XYZ file of C-alpha atoms in Angstrom:
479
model
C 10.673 -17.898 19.323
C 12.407 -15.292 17.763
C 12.431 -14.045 14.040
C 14.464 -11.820 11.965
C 12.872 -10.032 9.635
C 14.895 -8.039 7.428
C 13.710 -4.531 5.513
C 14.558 -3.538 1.906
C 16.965 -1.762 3.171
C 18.855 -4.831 4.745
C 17.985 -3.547 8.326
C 16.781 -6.530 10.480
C 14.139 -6.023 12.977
C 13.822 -8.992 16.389
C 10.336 -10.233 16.563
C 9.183 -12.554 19.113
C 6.499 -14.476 18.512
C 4.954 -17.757 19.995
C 6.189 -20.793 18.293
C 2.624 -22.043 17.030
C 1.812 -18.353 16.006
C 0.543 -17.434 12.733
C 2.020 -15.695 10.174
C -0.099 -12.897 10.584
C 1.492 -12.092 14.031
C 4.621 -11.694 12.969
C 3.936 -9.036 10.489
C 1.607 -6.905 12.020
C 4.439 -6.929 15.076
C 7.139 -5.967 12.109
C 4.668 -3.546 10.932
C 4.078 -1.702 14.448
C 7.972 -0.920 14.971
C 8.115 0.704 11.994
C 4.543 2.383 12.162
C 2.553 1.001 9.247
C 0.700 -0.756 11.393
C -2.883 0.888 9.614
C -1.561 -0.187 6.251
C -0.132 -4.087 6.992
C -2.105 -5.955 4.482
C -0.255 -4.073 1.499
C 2.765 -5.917 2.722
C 3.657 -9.853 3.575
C 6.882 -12.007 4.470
C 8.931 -13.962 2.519
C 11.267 -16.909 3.457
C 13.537 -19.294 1.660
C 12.615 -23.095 1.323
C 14.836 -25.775 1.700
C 15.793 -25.259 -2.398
C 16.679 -21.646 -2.163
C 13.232 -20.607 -3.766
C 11.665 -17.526 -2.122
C 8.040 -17.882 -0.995
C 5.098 -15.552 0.723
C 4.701 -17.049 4.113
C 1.099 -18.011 4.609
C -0.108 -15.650 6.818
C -2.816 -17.355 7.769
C -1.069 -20.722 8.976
C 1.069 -21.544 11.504
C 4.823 -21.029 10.875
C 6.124 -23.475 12.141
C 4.457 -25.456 9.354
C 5.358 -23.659 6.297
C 9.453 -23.122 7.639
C 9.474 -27.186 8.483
C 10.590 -25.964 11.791
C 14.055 -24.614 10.822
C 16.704 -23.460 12.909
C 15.916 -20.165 15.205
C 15.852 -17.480 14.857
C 13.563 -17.903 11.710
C 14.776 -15.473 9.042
C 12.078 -13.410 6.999
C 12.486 -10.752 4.443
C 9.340 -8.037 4.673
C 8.363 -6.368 0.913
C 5.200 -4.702 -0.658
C 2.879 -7.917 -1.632
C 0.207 -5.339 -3.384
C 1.647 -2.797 -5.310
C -0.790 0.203 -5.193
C -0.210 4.144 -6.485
C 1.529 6.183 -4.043
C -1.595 8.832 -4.075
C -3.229 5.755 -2.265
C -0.791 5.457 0.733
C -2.050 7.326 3.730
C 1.269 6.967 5.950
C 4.301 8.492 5.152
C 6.241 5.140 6.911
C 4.523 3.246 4.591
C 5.649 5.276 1.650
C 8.748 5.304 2.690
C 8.567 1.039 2.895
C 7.292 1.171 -0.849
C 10.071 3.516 -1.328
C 12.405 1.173 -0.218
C 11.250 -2.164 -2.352
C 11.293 -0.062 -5.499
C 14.527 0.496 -5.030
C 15.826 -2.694 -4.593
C 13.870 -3.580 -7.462
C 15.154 -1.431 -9.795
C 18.990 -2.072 -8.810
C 18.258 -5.881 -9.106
C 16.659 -5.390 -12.772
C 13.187 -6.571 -11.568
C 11.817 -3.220 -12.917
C 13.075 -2.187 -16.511
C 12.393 1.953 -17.571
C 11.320 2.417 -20.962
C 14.330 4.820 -21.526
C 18.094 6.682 -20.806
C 16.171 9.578 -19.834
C 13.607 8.145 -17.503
C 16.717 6.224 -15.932
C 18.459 9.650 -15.046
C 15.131 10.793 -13.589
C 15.205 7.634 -11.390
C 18.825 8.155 -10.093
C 18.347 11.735 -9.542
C 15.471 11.259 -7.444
C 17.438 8.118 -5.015
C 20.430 10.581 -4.712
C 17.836 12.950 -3.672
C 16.122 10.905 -0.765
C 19.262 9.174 0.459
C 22.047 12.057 0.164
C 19.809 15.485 -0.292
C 21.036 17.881 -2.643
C 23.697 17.841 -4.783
C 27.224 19.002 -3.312
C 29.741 19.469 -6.197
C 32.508 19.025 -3.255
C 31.170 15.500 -2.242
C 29.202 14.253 -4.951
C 27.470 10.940 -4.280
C 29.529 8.757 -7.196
C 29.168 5.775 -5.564
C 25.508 5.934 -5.346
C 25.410 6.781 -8.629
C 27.682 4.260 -9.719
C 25.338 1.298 -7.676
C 22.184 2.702 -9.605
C 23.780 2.961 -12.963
C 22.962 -0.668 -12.947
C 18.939 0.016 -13.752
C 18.560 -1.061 -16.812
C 16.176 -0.013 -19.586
C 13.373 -2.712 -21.410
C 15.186 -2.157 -24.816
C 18.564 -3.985 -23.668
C 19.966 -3.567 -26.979
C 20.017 -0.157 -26.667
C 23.622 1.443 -25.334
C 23.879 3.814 -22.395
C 24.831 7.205 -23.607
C 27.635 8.499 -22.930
C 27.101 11.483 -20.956
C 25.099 9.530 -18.934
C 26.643 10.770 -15.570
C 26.313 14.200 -16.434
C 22.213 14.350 -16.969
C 21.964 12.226 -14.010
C 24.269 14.986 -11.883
C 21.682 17.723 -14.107
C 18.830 15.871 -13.085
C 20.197 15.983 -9.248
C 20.547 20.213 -9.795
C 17.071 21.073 -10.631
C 15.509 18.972 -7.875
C 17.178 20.936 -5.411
C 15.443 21.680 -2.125
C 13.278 18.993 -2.506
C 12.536 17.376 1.099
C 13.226 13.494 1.191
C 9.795 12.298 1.199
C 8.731 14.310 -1.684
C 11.496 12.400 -3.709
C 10.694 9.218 -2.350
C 7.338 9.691 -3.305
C 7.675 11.071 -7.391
C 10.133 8.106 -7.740
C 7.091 6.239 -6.744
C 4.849 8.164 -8.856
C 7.218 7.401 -11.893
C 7.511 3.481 -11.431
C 3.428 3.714 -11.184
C 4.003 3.869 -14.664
C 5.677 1.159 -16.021
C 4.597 -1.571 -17.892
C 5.664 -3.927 -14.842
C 4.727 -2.052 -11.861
C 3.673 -4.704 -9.351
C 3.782 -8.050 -11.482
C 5.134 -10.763 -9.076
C 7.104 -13.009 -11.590
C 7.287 -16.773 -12.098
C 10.285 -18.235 -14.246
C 10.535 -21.310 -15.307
C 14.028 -22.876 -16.582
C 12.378 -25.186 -18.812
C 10.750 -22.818 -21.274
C 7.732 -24.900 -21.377
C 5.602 -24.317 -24.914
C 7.742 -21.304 -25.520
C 6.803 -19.121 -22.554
C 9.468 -18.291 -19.997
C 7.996 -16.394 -17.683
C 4.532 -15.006 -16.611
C 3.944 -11.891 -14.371
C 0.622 -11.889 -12.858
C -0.024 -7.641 -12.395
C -2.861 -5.436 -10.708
C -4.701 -5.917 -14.292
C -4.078 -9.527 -15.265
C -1.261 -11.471 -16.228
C 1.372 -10.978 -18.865
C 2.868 -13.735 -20.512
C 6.767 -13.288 -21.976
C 7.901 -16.034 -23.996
C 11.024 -16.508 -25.590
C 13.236 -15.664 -28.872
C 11.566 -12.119 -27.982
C 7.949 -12.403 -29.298
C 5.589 -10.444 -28.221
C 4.256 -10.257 -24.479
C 0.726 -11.092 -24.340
C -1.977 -9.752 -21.733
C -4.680 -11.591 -20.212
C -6.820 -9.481 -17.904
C -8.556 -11.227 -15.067
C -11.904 -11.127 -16.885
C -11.304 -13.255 -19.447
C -9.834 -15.797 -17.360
C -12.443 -18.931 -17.121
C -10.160 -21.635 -14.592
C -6.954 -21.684 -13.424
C -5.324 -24.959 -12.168
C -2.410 -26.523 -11.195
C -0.718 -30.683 -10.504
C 2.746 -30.485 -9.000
C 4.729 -28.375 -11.676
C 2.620 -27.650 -14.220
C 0.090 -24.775 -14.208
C -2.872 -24.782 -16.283
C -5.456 -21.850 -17.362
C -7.833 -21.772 -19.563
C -8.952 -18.376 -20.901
C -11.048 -16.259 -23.962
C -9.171 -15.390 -26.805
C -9.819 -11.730 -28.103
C -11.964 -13.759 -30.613
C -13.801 -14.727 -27.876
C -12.605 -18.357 -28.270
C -11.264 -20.551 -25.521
C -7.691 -21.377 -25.265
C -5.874 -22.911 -22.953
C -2.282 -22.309 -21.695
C 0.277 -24.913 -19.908
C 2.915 -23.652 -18.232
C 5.952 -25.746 -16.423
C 7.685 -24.303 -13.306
C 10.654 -25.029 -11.315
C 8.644 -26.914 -8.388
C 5.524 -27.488 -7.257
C 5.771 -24.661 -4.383
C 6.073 -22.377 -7.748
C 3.262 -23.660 -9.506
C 1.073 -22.934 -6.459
C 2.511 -19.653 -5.652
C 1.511 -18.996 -8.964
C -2.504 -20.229 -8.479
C -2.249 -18.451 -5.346
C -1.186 -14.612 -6.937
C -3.742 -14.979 -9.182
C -6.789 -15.553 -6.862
C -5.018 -13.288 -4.173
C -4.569 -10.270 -7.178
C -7.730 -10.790 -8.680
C -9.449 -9.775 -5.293
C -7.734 -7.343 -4.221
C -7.237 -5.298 -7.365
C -10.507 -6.119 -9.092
C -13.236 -6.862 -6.252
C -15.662 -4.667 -3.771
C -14.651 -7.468 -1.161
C -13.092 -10.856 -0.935
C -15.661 -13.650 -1.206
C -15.951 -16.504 1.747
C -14.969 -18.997 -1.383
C -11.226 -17.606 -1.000
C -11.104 -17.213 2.591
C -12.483 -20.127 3.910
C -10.641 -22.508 0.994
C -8.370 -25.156 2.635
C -6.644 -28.184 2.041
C -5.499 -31.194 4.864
C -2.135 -33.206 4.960
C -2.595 -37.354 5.206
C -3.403 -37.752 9.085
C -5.860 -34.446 9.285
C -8.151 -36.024 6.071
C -7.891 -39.274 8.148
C -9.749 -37.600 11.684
C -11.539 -34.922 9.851
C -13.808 -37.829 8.412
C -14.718 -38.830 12.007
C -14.504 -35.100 13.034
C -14.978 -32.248 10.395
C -14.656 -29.689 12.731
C -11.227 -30.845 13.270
C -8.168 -28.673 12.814
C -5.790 -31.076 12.675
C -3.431 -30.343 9.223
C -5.431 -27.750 8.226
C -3.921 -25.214 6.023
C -5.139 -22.505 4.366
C -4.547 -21.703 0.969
C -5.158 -17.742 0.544
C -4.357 -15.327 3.156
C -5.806 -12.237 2.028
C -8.163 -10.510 4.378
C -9.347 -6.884 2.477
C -9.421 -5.742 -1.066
C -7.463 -2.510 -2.155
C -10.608 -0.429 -1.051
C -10.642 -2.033 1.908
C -7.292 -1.617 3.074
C -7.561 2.349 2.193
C -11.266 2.939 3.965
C -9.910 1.039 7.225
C -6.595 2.595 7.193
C -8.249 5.634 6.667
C -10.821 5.359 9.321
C -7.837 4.310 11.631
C -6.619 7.020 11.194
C -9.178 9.639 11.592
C -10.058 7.843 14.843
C -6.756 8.343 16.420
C -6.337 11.879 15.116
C -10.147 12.050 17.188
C -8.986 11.122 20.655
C -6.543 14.202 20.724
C -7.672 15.746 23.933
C -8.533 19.515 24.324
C -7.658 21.843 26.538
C -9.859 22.176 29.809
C -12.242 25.653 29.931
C -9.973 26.930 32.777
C -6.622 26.703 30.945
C -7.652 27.833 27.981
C -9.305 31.062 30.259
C -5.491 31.327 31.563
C -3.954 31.045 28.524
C -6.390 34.139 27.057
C -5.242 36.275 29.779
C -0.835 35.661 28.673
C -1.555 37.298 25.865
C 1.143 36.887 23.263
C 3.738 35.269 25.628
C 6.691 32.462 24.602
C 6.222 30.340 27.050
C 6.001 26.502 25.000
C 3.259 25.785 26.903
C 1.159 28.567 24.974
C 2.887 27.892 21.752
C 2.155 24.410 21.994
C -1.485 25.120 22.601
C -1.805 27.974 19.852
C -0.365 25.484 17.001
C -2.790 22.907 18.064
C -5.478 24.981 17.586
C -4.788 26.029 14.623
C -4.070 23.175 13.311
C -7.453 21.676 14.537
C -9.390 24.803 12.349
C -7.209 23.996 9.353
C -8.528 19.922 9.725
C -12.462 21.262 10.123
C -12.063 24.307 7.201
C -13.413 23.425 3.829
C -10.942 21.792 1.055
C -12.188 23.874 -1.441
C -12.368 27.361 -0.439
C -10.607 27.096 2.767
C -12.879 29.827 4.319
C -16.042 27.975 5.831
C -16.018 24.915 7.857
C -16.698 21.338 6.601
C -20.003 20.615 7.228
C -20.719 18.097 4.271
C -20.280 14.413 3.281
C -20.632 13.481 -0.438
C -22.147 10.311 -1.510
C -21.979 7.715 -2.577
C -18.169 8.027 -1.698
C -19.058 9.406 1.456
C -16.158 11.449 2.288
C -16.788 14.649 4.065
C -13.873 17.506 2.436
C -16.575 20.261 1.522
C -18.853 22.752 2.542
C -22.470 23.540 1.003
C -21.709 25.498 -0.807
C -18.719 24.333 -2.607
C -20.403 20.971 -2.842
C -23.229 22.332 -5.002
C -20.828 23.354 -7.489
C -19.241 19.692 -7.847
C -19.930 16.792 -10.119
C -17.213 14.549 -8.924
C -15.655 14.204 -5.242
C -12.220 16.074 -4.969
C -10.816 13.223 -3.158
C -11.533 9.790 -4.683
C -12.953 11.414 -8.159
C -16.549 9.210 -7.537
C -19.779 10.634 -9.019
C -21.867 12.487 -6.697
C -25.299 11.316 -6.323
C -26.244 13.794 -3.187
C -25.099 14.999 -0.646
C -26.013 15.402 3.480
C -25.153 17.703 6.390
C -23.043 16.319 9.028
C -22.889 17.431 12.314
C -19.683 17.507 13.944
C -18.783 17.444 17.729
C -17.510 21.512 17.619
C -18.565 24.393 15.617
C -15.778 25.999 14.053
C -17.743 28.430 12.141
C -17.410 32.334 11.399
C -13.785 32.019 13.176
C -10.204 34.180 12.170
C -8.056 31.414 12.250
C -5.314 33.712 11.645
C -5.718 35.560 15.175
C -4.714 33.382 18.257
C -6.221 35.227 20.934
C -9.458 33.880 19.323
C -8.482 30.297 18.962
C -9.687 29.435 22.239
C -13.312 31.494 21.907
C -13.830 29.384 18.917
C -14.144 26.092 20.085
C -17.261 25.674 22.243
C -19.855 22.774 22.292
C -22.311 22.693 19.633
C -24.588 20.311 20.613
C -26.352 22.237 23.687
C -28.689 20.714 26.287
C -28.367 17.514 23.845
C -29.282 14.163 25.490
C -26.593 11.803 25.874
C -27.764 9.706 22.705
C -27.605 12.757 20.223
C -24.491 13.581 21.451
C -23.110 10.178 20.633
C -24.726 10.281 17.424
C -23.338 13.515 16.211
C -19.921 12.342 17.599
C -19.677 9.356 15.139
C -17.384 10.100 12.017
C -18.820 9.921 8.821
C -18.086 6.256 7.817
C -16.058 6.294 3.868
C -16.791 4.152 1.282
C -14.824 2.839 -1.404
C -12.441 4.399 -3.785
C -13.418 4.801 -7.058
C -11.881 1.862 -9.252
C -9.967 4.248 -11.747
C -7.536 5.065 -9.378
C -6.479 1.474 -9.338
């Protein structure tokens, strides 16, 4: 079976999956032609049910299922399901993805800017990733024109009039900047706002005077109408959260500390659960260590599956899962990061007897050398100390456990330099080559630099001073 699933960018990528697959397959193949396969669970598909509503796809059920077996190809639309700081994305693909949603969100008025001035910012930074720097020959008007439409959370306030010309100022001073650098401060400015990653819920019927609630990283935010006041409930003072075809109920503690409760009437009863579902599904990811077996292993049965699972409970028969999330936010970044320093490990050195050779050329241009030479160099740069760049890293920090230090310079710190986390203590790691009391800066001694460290080692030490030093979580604040 094949699927469509379409980017931000309205670029459709041909996925075939099997036709009783799961969700889950058909991202994580999405995900792999565009290279963000390390950092999937930040993102999920959405589809379009028979009423035109958009929904996350269950990635935990079979599609067939959750589409009602439409027409093929099956048409999905991939976006960022957990909004997370850019700081926090390892991949440059995957900024680039989150780059891409943003966008789109702040063209279709899903993400208002505080002010005029931010606004320019904004623009100036798109015209920067999609056109580079500004040519006063060809200036980008059009694109301009298209993101003029961003719009500001104080509607009644008017657009200046030289609007165009501190966007086109804005566009000057940001000159030289590479692509991904813009794509990634536009990022850094939308971290911001007051509705950076709220996933919202309308209702038409403006049930008890609320018309829509955005469930965030940090709770949910109610907006009701005749423009009151928003109102925030963070996740901890939510008690129970229910909901019976259209109408969504949760009960929560005042800032009096009192209970109240809050009804709220969607457009369907797919909406109403979506809207059970975001909260559960935020709530661990932004808030917990790691998702609890209550959340994953929660499921309900159609008619005929409740029938046989009373004469079989192990049945599968109409089960469905209700939550689909797999990690938490520190999850996501430890694995992705682990991932990552794994493959980066299985680079493969040069033998003894080449790099003997390559000693012997001297400075020559041959690629083959050049190649070589920037790989080693490279390799020091990865094993020098963050700090002082001058000794190697020979140091993990805990309890973070992430290794960007020397003795030395991790004496002198109270907090790691990556994550921010207290230190408790720290511990010597061994690595797999000694890099130490090496010029980096002198290729002829690249290749004297890199021999074994470990000796007449048996086979077990070796293996156990291979193993990377195994990160922890990262620290909550970031969040």
């Amino acid at each position: 079976m094949w699927c469509l699933v379409s980017q931000a960018n309205s670029v459709i990528l041909e996925v075939q999956v099997d036709p009783k697959a799961i969700g889950q397959v058909c991202l994580e193949k999405a995900c792999d032609c565009l290279g963000i396969s390390k950092e999937c669970d930040y993102f999920g598909l959405k589809y379009q049910n028979a009423k035109g509503e958009e929904l996350w796809l269950n990635l935990r059920n079979p599609i067939e299922r959750q589409t009602g077996g439409g027409v093929a190809p099956l048409r999905f639309a991939l976006r960022v399901k957990f909004w997370v700081p850019p700081h926090l994305l390892l991949q440059e693909a995957t900024r680039h993805q989150f780059y891409l949603h943003s966008r789109l969100e702040l063209l279709e008025g899903r993400l208002k800017v505080s002010d005029w001035a931010s606004v320019a910012r904004l623009v100036a930074l798109i015209a920067q990733a999609d056109t580079g720097d500004y040519d006063s020959l060809s200036p980008p008007n059009a694109l301009y024109s298209q993101c003029c439409q961003i719009q500001t959370a104080e509607s009644c306030e008017s657009r200046p009039q030289d609007f165009l010309h501190r966007i086109v100022q804005q566009h000057k001073e940001i000159k030289a900047m590479k692509t991904s650098t813009a794509e990634y401060w536009l990022l850094k400015e939308i971290s911001n706002l007051d509705t950076f990653g709220q996933e919202m819920f309308h209702s038409k019927f403006g049930y008890n005077g609320v018309s829509m609630i955005g469930v965030g990283p940090h709770g949910i935010t109610v907006y009701r109408n005749h423009d009151e006041e928003t109102q925030n409930i963070p996740y901890t003072a939510i008690q129970s959260a229910t909901t019976q075809r259209r109408m969504f109920h949760l009960v929560y503690l005042s800032l009096d500390g009192e209970e109240t409760s809050l009804n709220f009437k969607l457009d369907s009863s797919q909406s109403a659960s979506g809207l059970y579902r975001a909260i559960t599904e935020k709530h661990a990811f932004y808030s917990c260590e790691t998702v609890r077996s209550a959340v994953t292993a929660q499921f309900i049965r159609d008619l005929k599956g409740t029938i046989i699972s009373i004469f079989n409970e192990d049945s599968t028969l109409g089960k469905k899962y209700v939550f689909d999330i797999r990690r938490t936010c520190r999850e996501v970044y430890d694995n992705a990061r682990r991932a990552l320093y794994c493959e980066a490990a299985t680079v493969s050195l040069p033998e003894e007897k080449e790099i003997l050779q390559k000693q012997d050329c001297g400075d020559c241009e041959d690629p083959k050398c050049k190649e070589s030479r920037e790989c080693l160099t490279r390799l020091l740069d990865a094993m020098l100390c963050r700090i002082c760049m001058d000794r190697s890293l020979d140091t993990a920090l805990f309890p973070c456990g992430h290794a960007v230090a020397c003795l030395d310079c991790a004496r002198r710190c109270e907090r790691c330099p990556l994550c921010r986390a207290d230190i408790d203590h720290c511990r010597t790691i061994y690595l797999p080559i000694e890099l130490t009391h090496v010029d980096k800066h002198n290729p002829k001694l690249l290749s004297e630099s890199i021999e074994p460290s470990y000796g007449n080692s048996s086979t077990e030490e070796i293996q156990k001073r291979s193993l990377p030093a195994e990160s922890s979580v990262v620290n909550g604040d970031d969040i």
